[in-house]
GROMACS .gro file of C-alpha atoms in nm:
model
  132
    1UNK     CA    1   3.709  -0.124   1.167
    2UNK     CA    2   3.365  -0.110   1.335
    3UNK     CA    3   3.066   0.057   1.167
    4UNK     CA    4   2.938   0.358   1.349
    5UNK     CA    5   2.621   0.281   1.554
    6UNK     CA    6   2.321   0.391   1.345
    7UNK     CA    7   2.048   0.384   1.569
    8UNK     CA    8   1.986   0.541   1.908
    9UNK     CA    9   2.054   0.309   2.147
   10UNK     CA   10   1.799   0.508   2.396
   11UNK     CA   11   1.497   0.537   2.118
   12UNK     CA   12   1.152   0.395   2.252
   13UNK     CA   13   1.111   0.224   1.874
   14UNK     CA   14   1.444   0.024   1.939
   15UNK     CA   15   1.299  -0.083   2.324
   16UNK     CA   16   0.944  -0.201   2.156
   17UNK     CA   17   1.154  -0.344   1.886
   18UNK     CA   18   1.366  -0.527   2.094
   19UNK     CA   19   1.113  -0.620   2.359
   20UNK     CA   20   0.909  -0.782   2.053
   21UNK     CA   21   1.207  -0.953   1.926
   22UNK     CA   22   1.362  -1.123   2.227
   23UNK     CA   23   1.028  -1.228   2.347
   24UNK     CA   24   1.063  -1.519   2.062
   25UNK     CA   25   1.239  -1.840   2.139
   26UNK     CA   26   1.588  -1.874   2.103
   27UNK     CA   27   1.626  -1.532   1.991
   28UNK     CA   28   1.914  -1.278   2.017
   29UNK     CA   29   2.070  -0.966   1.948
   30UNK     CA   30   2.377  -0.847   1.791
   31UNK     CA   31   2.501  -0.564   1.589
   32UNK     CA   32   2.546  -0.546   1.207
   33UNK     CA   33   2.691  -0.281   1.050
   34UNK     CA   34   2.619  -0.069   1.262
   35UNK     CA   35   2.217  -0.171   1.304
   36UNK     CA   36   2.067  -0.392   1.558
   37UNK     CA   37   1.984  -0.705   1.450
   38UNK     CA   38   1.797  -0.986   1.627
   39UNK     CA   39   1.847  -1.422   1.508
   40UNK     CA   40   1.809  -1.721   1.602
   41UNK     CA   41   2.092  -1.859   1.334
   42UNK     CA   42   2.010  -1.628   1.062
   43UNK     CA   43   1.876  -1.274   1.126
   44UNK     CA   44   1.548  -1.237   1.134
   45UNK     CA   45   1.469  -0.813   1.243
   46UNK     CA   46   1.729  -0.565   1.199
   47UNK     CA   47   1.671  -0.198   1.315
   48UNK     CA   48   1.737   0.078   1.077
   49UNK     CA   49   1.813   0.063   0.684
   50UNK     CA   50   1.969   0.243   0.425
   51UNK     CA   51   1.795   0.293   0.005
   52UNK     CA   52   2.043   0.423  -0.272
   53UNK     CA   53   1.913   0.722  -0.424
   54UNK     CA   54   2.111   0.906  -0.707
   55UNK     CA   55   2.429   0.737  -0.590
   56UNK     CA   56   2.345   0.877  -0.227
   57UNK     CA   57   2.278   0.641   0.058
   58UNK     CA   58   1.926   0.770   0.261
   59UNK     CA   59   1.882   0.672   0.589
   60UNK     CA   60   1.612   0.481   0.749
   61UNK     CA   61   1.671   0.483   1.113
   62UNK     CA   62   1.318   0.425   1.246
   63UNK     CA   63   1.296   0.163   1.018
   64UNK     CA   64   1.233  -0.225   1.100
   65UNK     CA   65   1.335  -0.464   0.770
   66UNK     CA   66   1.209  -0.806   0.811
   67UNK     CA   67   1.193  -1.118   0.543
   68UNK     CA   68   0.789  -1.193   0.413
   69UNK     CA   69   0.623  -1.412   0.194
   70UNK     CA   70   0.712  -1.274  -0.132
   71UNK     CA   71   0.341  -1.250  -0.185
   72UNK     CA   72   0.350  -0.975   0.119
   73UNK     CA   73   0.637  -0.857   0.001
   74UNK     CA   74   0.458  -0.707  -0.324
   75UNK     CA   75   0.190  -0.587  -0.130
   76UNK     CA   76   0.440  -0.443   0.121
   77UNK     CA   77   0.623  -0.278  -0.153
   78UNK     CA   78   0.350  -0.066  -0.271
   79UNK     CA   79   0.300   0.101   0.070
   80UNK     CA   80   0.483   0.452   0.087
   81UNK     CA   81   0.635   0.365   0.429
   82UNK     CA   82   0.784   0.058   0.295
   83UNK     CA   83   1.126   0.025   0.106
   84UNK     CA   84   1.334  -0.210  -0.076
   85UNK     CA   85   1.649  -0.162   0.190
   86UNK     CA   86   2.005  -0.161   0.039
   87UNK     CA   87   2.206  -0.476   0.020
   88UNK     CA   88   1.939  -0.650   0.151
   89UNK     CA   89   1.622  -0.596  -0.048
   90UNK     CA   90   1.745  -0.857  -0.361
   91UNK     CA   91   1.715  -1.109  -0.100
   92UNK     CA   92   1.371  -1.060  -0.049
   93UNK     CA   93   1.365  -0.848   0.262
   94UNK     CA   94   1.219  -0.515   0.341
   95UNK     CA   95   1.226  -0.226   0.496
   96UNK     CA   96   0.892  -0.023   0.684
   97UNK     CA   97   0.919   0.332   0.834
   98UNK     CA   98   0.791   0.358   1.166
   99UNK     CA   99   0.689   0.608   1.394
  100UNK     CA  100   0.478   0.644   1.681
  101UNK     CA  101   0.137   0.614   1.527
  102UNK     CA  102   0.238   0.236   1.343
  103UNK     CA  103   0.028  -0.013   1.424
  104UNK     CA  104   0.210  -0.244   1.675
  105UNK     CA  105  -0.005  -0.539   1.607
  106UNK     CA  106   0.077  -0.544   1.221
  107UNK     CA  107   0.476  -0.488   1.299
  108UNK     CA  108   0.440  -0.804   1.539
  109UNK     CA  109   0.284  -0.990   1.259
  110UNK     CA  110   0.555  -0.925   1.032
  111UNK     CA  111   0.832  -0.987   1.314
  112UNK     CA  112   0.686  -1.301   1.374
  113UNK     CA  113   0.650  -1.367   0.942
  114UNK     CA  114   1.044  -1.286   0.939
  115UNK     CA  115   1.124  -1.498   1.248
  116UNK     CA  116   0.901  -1.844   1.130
  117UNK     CA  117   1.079  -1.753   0.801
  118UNK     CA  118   1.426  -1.787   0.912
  119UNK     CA  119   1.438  -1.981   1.246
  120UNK     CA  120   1.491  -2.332   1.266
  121UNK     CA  121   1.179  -2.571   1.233
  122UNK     CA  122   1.245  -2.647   1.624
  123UNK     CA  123   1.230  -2.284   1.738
  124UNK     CA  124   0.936  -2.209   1.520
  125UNK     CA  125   0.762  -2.538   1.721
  126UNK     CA  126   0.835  -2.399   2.066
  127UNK     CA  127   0.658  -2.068   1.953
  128UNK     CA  128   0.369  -2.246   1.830
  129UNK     CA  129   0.346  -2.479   2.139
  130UNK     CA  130   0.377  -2.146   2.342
  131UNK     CA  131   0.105  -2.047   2.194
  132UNK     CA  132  -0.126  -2.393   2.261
   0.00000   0.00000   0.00000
C-alpha cells in the first residue's frame, strides 16, 4: 500500500527545494513514504518529517531533513526550528522548519553538506569541478 503524499505537491518551499536539489550532479527525485526525497544512490534531502511526541506523531511538512557533520548536527540541534526527525534522526540526520523568511543561502549550505555527505566521491568531483 502506498503512503499518502505528505507534502503539497504545488508549495513554493517544495519548488525552491527541488530546484536546489536537482541542480546537483547526478541527482534525483523520488518519493518515500510519502515525502519527497532527492539521491544520487543514497538520499541525500527529503521534504517534510515527522517527531514522536507523547506517543503522537507531529508533522513537519515545511520541513527539509538533511545529513551534517555531527559537529553541525549539535549545533543544529539546539536551534528551535531544528528537530531530531523520526526514524531518521538516530542516523544522524535532521530535520529544520522552514518558512518564507529562512535564509536560502544557509539551507543550500546544508543541502550541499547532506549531498557531499552521501554522494559518491565521483559526483561530489563533478560539483567541485563545476565550481572551478
Amino acid at each position: 500500500m502506498a503512503h499518502p503524499l505528505m507534502v503539497d505537491p504545488d508549495s513554493p518551499l517544495l519548488g525552491r527545494l527541488r530546484a536546489l536539489c536537482l541542480a546537483l550532479p547526478g541527482s534525483a527525485e523520488k518519493t518515500s513514504h510519502g515525502h519527497p526525497a532527492f539521491f544520487t544512490v543514497k538520499v541525500f534531502a527529503y521534504v517534510g518529517a515527522s517527531v514522536k511526541v507523547d506517543g503522537a506523531y507531529v508533522q513537519h511538512p515545511d520541513s527539509v531533513v538533511v545529513k551534517p557533520h555531527p559537529d553541525e548536527a549539535r549545533a543544529l540541534l539546539e536551534q528551535p526550528r531544528c528537530f531530531r526527525p523520526a526514524y531518521l534522526g538516530p542516523a544522524g540526520w535532521v530535520g529544520v522548519d522552514l518558512d518564507d523568511d529562512s535564509d536560502r543561502l544557509e539551507v543550500a549550505e546544508l543541502v550541499e553538506e547532506s549531498y557531499r555527505a552521501t554522494a559518491p566521491r565521483t559526483l561530489v568531483t563533478r560539483l567541485d569541478a563545476g565550481r572551478g
